[in-house]
Coordinates of C-alpha atoms and ligand atoms in Angstrom, one line a residue:
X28 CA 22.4 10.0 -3.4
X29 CA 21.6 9.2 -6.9
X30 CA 20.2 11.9 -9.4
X31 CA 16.3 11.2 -10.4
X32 CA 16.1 11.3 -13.8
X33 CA 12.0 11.9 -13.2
X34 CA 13.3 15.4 -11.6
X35 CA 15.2 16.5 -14.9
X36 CA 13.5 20.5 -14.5
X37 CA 15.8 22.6 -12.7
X38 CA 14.7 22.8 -9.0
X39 CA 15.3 26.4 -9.1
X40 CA 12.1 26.7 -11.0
X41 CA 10.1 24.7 -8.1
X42 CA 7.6 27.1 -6.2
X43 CA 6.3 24.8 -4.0
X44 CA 7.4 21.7 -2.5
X45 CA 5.2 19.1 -0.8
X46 CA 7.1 17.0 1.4
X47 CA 5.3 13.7 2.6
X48 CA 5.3 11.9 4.8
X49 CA 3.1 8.9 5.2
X50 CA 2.2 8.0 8.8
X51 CA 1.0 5.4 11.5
X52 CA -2.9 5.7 10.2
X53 CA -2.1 5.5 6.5
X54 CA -2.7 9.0 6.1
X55 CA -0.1 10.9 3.9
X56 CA 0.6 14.2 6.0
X57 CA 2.4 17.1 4.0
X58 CA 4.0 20.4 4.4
X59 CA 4.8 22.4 1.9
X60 CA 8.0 24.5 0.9
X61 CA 8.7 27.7 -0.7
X62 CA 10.8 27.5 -4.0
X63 CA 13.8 29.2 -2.2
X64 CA 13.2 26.6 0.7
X65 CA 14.1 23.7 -1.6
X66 CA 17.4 23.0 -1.8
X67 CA 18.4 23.2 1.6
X68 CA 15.3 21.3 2.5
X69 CA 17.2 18.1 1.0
X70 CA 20.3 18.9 3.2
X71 CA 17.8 20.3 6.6
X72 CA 14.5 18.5 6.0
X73 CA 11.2 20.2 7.2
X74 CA 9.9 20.7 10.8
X75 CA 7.3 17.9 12.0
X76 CA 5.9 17.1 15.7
X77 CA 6.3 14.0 16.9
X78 CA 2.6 13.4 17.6
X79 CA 2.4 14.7 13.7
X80 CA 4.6 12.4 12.2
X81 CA 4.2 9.5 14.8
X82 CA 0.9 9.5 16.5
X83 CA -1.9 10.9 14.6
X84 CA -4.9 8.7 14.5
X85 CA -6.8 8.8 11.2
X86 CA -9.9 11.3 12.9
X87 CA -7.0 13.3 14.1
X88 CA -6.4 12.1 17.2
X89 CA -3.2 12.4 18.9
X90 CA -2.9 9.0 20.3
X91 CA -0.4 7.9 23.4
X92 CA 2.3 5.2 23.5
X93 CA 4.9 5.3 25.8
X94 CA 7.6 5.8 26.1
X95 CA 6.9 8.7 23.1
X96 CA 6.2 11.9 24.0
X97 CA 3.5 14.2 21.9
X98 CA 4.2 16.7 23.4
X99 CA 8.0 17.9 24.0
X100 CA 10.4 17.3 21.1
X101 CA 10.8 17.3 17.5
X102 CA 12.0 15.5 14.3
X103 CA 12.2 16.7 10.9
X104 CA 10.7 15.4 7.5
X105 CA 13.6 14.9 5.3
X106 CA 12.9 14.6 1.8
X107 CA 14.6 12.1 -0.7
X108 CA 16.4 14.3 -3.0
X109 CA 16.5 11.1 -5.0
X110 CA 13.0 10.9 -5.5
X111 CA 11.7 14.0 -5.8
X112 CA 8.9 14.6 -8.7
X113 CA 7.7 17.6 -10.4
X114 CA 4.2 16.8 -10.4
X115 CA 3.2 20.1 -12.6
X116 CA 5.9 21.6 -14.9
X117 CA 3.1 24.8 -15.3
X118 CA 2.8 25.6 -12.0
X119 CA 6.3 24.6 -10.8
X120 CA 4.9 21.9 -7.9
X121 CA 7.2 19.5 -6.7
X122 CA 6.7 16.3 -4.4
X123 CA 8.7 14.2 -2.4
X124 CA 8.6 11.5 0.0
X125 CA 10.2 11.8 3.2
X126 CA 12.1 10.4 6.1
X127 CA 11.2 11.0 9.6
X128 CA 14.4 11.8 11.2
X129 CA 15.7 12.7 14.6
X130 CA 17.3 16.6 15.0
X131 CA 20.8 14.8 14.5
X132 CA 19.5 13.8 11.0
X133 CA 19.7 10.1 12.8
X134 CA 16.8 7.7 11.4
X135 CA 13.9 8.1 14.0
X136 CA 12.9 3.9 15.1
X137 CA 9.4 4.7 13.9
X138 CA 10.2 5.9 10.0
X139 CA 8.2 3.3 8.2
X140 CA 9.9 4.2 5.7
X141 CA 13.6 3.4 6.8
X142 CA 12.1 0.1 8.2
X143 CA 11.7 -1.0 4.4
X144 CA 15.1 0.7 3.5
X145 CA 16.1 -2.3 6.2
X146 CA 14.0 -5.0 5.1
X147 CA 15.4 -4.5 1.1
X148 CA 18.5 -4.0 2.3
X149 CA 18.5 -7.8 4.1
X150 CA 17.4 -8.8 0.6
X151 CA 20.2 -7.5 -1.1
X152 CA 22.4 -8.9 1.8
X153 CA 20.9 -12.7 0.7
X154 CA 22.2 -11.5 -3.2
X155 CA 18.5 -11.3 -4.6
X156 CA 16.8 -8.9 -6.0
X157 CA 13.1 -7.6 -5.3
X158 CA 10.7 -6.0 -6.9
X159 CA 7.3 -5.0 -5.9
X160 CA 4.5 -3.4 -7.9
X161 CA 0.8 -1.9 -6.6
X162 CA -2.8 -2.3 -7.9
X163 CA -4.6 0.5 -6.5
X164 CA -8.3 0.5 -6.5
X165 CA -10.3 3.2 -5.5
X166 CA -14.1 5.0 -5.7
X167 CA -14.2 8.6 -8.0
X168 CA -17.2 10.6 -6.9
X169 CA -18.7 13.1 -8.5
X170 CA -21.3 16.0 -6.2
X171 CA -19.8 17.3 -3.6
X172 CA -17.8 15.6 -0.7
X173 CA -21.3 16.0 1.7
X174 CA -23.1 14.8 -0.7
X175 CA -21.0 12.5 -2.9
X176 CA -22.5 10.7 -6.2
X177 CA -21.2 7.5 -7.8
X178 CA -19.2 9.0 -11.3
X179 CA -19.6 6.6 -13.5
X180 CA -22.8 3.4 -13.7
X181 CA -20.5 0.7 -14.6
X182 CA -20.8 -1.9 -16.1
X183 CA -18.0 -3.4 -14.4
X184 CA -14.5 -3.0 -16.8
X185 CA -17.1 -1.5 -19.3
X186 CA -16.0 1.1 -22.3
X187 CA -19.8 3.0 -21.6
X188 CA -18.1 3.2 -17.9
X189 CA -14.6 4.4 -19.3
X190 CA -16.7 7.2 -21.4
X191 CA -18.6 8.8 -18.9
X192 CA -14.8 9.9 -17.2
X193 CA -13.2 9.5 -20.9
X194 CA -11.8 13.0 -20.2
X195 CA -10.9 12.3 -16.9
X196 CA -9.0 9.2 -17.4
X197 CA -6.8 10.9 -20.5
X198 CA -6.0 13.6 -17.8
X199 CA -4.8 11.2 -15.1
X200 CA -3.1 9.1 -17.6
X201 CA -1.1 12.3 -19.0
X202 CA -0.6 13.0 -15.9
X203 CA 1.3 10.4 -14.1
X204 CA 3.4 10.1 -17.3
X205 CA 4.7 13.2 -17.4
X206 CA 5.6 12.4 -13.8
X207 CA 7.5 9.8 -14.5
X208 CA 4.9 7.1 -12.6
X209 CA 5.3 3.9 -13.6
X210 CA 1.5 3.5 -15.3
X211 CA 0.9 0.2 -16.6
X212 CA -2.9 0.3 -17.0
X213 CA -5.8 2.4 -15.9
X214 CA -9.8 1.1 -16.0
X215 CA -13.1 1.1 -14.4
X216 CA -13.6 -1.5 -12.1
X217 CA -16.1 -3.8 -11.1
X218 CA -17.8 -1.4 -9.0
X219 CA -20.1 1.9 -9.9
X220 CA -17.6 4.5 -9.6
X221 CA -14.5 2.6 -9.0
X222 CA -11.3 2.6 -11.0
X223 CA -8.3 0.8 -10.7
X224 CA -4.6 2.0 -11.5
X225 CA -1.9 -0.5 -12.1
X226 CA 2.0 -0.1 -11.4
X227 CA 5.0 -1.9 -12.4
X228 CA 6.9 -3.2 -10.9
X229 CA 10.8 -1.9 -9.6
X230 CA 12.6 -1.6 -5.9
X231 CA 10.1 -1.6 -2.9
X232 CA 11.3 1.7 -1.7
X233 CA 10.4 3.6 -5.1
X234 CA 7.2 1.2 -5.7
X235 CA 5.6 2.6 -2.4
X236 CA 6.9 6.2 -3.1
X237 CA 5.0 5.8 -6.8
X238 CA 2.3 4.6 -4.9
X239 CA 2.2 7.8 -2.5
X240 CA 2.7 10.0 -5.8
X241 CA -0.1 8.4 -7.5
X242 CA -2.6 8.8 -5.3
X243 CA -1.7 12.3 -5.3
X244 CA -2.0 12.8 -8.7
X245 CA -5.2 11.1 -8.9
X246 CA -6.3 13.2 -6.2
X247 CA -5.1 16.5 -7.9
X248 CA -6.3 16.1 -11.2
X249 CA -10.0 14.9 -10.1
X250 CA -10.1 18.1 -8.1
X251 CA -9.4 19.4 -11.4
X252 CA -12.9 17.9 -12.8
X253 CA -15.0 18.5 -9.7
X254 CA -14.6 14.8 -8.5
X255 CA -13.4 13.5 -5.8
X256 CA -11.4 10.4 -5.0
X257 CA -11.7 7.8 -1.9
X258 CA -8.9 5.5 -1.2
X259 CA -10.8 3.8 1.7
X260 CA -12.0 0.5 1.7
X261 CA -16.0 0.8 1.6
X262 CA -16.0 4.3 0.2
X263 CA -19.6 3.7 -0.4
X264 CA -21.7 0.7 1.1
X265 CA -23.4 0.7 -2.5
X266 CA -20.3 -0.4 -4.5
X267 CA -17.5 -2.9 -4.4
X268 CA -14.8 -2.7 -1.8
X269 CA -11.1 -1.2 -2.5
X270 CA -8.0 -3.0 -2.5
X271 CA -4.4 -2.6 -2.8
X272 CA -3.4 -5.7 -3.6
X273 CA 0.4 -5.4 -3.4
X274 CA 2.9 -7.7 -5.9
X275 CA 6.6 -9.3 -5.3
X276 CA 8.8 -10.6 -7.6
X277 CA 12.3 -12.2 -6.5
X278 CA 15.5 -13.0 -8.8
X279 CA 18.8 -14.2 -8.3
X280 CA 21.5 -14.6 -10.7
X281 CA 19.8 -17.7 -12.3
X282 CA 16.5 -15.5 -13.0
X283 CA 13.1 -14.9 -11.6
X284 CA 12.1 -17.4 -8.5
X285 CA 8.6 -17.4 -9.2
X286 CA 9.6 -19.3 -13.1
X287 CA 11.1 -22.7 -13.2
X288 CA 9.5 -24.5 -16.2
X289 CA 10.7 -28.1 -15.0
X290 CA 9.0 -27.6 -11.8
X291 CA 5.0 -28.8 -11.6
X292 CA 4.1 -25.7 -9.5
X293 CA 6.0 -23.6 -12.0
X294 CA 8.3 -21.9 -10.0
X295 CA 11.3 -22.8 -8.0
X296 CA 11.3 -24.6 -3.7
X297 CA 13.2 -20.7 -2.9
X298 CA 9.9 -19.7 -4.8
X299 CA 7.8 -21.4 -3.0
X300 CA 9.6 -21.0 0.3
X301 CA 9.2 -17.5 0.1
X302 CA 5.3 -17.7 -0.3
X303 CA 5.4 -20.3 2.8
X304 CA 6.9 -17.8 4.4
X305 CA 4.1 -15.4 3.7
X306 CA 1.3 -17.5 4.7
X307 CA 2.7 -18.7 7.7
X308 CA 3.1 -14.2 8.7
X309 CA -0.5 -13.3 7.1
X310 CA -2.9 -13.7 10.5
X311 CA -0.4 -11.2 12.5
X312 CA 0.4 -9.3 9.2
X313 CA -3.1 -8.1 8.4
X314 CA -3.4 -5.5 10.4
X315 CA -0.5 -4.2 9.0
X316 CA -2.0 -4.5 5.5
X317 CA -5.2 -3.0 6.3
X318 CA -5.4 -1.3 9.8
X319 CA -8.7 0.8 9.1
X320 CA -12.0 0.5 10.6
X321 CA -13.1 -0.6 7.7
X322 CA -10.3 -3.3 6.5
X323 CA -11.6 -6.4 8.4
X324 CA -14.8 -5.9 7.3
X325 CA -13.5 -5.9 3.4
X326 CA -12.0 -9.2 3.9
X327 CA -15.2 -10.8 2.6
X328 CA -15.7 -14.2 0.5
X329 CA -16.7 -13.9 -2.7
X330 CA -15.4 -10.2 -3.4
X331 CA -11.5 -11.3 -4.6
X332 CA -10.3 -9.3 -1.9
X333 CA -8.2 -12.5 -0.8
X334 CA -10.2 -13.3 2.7
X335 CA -8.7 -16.4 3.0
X336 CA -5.0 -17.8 4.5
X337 CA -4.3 -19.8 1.9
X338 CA -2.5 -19.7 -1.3
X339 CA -3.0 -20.5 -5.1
X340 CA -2.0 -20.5 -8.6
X341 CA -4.6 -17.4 -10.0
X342 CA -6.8 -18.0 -7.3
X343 CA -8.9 -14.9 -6.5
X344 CA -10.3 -16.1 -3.5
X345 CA -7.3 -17.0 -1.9
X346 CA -5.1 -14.3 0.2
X347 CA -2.0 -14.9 -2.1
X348 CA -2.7 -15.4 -5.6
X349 CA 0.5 -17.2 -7.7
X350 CA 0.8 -15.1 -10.8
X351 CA 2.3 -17.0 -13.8
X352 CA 3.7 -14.5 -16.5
X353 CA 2.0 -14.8 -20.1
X354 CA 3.8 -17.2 -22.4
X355 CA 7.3 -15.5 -23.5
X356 CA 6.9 -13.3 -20.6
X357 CA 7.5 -16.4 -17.4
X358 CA 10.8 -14.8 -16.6
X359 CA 9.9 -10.8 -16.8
X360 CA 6.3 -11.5 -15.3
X361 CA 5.9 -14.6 -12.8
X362 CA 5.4 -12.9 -9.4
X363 CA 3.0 -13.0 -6.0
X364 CA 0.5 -11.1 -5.4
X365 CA -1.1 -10.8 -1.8
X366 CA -4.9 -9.2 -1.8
X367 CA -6.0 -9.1 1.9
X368 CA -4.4 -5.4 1.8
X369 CA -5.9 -1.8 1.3
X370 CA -5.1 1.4 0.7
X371 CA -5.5 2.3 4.4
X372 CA -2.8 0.5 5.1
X373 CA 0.9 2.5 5.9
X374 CA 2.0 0.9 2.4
X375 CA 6.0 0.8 3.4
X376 CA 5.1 -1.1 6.5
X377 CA 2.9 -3.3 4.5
X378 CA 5.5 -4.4 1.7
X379 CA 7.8 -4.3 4.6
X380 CA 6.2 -6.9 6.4
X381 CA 5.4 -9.3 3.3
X382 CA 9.0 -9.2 2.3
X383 CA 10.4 -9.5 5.8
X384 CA 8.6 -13.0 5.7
X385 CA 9.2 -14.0 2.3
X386 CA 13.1 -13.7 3.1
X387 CA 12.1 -15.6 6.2
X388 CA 10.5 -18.4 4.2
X389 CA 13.3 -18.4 1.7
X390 CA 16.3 -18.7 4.9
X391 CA 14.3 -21.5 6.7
X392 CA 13.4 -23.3 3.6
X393 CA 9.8 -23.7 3.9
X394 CA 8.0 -26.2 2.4
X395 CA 4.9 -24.7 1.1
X396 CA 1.8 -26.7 1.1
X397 CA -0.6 -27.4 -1.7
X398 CA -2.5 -24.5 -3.7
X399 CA -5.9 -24.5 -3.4
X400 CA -7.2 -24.9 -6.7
X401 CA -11.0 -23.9 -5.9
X402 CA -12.9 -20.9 -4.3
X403 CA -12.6 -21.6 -0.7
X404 CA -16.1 -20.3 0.4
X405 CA -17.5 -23.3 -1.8
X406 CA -15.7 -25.9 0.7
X407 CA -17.1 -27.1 4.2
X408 CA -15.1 -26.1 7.2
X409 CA -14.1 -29.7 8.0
X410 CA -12.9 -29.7 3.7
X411 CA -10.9 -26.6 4.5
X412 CA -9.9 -27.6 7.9
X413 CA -8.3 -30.7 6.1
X414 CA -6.7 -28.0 3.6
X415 CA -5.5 -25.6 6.4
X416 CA -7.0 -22.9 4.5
X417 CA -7.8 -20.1 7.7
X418 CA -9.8 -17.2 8.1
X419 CA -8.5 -14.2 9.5
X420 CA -9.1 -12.6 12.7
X421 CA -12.7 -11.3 13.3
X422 CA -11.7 -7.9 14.2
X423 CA -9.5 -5.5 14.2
X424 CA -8.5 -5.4 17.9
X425 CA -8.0 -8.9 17.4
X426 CA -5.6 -8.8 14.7
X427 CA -4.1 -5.6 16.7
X428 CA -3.5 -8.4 19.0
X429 CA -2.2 -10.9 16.9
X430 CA 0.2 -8.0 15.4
X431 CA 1.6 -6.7 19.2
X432 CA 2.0 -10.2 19.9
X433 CA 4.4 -11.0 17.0
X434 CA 8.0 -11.4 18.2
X435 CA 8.7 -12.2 14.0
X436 CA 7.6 -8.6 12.7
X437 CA 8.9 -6.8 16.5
X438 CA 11.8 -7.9 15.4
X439 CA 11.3 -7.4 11.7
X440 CA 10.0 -3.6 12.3
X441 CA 11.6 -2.6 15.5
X442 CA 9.5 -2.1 18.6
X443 CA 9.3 1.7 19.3
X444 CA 7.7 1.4 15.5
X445 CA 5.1 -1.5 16.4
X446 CA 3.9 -0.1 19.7
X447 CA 2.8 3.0 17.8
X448 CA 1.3 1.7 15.3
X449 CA -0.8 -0.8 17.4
X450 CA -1.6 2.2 19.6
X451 CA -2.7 4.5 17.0
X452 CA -4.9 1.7 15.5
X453 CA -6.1 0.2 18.6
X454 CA -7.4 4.1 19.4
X455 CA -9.4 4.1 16.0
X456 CA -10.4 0.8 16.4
X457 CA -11.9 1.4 19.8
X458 CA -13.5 5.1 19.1
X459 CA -14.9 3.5 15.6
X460 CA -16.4 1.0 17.0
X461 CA -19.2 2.8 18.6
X462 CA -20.3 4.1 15.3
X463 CA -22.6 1.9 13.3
X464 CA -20.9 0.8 9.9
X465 CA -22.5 3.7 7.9
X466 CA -21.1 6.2 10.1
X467 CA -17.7 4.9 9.7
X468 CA -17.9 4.8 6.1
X469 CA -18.5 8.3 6.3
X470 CA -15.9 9.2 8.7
X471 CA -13.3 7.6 6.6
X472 CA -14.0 8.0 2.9
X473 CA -12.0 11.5 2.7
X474 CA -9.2 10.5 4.8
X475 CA -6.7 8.8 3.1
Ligands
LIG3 N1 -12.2 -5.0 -5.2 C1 -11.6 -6.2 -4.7 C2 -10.9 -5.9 -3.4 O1 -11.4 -5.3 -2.5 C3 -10.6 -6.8 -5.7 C4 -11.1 -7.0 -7.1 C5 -10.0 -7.5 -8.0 O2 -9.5 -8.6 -7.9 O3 -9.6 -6.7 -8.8 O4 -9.8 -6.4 -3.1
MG4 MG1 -8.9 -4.9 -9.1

């Protein structure tokens, strides 16, 4: 394994490690390690229960999918020494991301985690390179988490919004630099309370890790000033809905796929092939991207959360938004960015799935259709029949259908992995739905 130059502290000072793990409902699950436990947690990983690390439900339900047992039978949490973070030099905390493996140390089928180690690996197989970068939106409260109040008024990417958390933000900025975090911008958002975080861009095993680590930190340091963070879609009915709009970028030795000056659409036919592939993979992809209670009912027009199948060149209405780099910056900066996911989404299985159909699109040469150069919700049906712009399914169980039903990401995923997922979000799906929306809202908005 390669030495993380983000983990330059000598271990030995680590008193406590938190090894994550992030599981089937999008919920990262920890435990955490004595300082002398450290180093021969890299070589031994940590204990974890199958129904733990496989088949907890997001209300903490221990869900059932054959041919899995919850009950008899173990795997261990093995952390990536390469990746491991001191998170506070002060107070010697550490963080890592984790592998679920068997007790032979052997990759467990459900590791969503290994399944995107697979997915980039095929990449590198086809000689190109990846990248993939996250935009993470998300709801800071202030109150208490009973009775949680909106912490800041807006106005929507407003400075008077940035002051009333100016202390705040400085806090989470320094940080998730001194963790090494890949920052590339912090702001309010368009919502009362919300905030959004941009990363850049690098390998997609590292970029969901970053991810993972982000949150955290986000999490830790608002603790820090009595707020409170939610990572779930509707965190509040009152404000706007959070996404995790999730970025790719593609090179191979001639440069950057999504950049071909000569070409009218501005990037290359392997470009474009790739975001065919995409589009053709969204319907039985989204509940991979989203998977909450809450995710379908995000997917609204007029919101830029991308709710419909369609794609265009900086089109915020459409589900994959072409992303043209600034002038100077084509090469470095042209990339895709797909908006229809959230942050209850297991983030490795959702950059897993998106690239697993991009390198299909790229193989089979697909021939990507027109952009759509307008909002969608302004057309008629029959005007976007006649584009082939589509609307996701209607509900969750549905897409939970459309996603069991895919041979493409069965195969892309493995099956013992799919049938879990499916069953843990088919069991949230079916208990949430006899709450009305409020209730759910509620139920979720500390959970992720
Ligand atoms: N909040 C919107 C969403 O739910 C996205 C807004 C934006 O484009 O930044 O996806
Ligand atoms: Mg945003």
């Amino acid at each position: 394994m390669t030495s993380n130059p983000k983990a330059d502290m000598d271990l030995q000072h680590v008193r406590a490690l938190v090894i994550s793990c992030l599981d089937n409902a999008g919920v990262s699950r920890v435990k955490v390690l004595p300082g002398p436990k450290v180093e021969d947690a890299f070589h031994n990983g940590c204990g974890i229960s199958v129904s733990v690390g496989v088949l907890l439900a997001v209300d903490d339900h221990v869900t059932r999918s054959s041919p899995i047992d919850p009950i008899v039978g173990d795997l261990r949490g093995m952390p990536d020494r390469s990746a491991v973070t001191v998170v506070d030099k002060a107070s010697g905390l550490a963080w890592a991301p984790a592998d679920l493996v068997d007790m032979h140390g052997v990759p467990y089928p459900t590791c969503p985690r290994t399944a995107l180690k697979r997915v980039a690996a095929e990449w590198a197989e086809a000689e190109l390179e990846v990248s993939a970068g996250f935009e993470l939106e998300f709801t800071v409260f202030s109150g208490t988490q009973d009775a949680p109040v909106l912490a800041h008024d807006g106005p929507g990417y407003g400075a008077a919004a940035f002051l009333q958390l100016e202390a705040w933000h400085l806090d989470v900025l320094a940080a998730l630099v001194e963790a090494g975090v890949p920052v590339e911008q912090i702001h309010p958002e368009y919502g009362r309370g919300q905030v959004e975080i941009a990363l850049a861009p690098r390998n997609p095993v590292q970029a969901v890790d970053d991810y993972l680590l982000a949150r955290f930190i986000v999490s830790r340091v608002s603790r820090k000033h009595g707020l409170h963070v939610s990572y779930s879609p509707i965190a509040d009915s009152r404000t706007a809905t959070n996404g995790c709009h999730i970025h790719f970028s593609a090179r191979n030795r001639e440069g950057n796929l999504f950049y071909d000056p000569a070409a009218t659409t501005q990037m290359s036919p392997a470009g474009g092939s790739m975001i065919a592939g995409v589009l053709g993979r969204l319907a039985e992809s989204v509940a991979l991207l989203g998977g909450s209670a809450l995710s379908v009912a995000r997917l609204q027009p007029q919101q830029w959360a991308g709710s419909f199948i369609c794609w265009g060149t900086g089109n915020r209405e459409a589900a994959i938004r072409f992303v043209p780099g600034p002038k100077g910056y084509e090469d470095r900066q042209s990339n895709v960015e797909v908006k229809c996911c959230d942050g209850s989404a297991n983030q490795y299985l959702a950059v897993a799935a998106i690239l697993a159909a991009a390198l299909e699109g790229f193989r089979g040469r697909l021939k990507l259709p027109a952009g759509v150069t307008v909002d969608p919700g302004t057309l008629s049906q029959t005007e976007r029949e006649s584009l082939d712009i589509r609307t996701f399914p209607p509900d969750l169980l549905t897409a939970l259908d459309d996603l069991e039903g895919s041979n493409f990401l069965c195969t892309a995923l493995g099956h013992e992995l799919l049938d879990a997922y499916v069953a843990v979000r088919r069991g949230e799906a079916e208990r949430f739905a006899k709450l009305d929306r409020d209730a759910v809202i509620d139920a979720l908005r500390w959970r992720y």
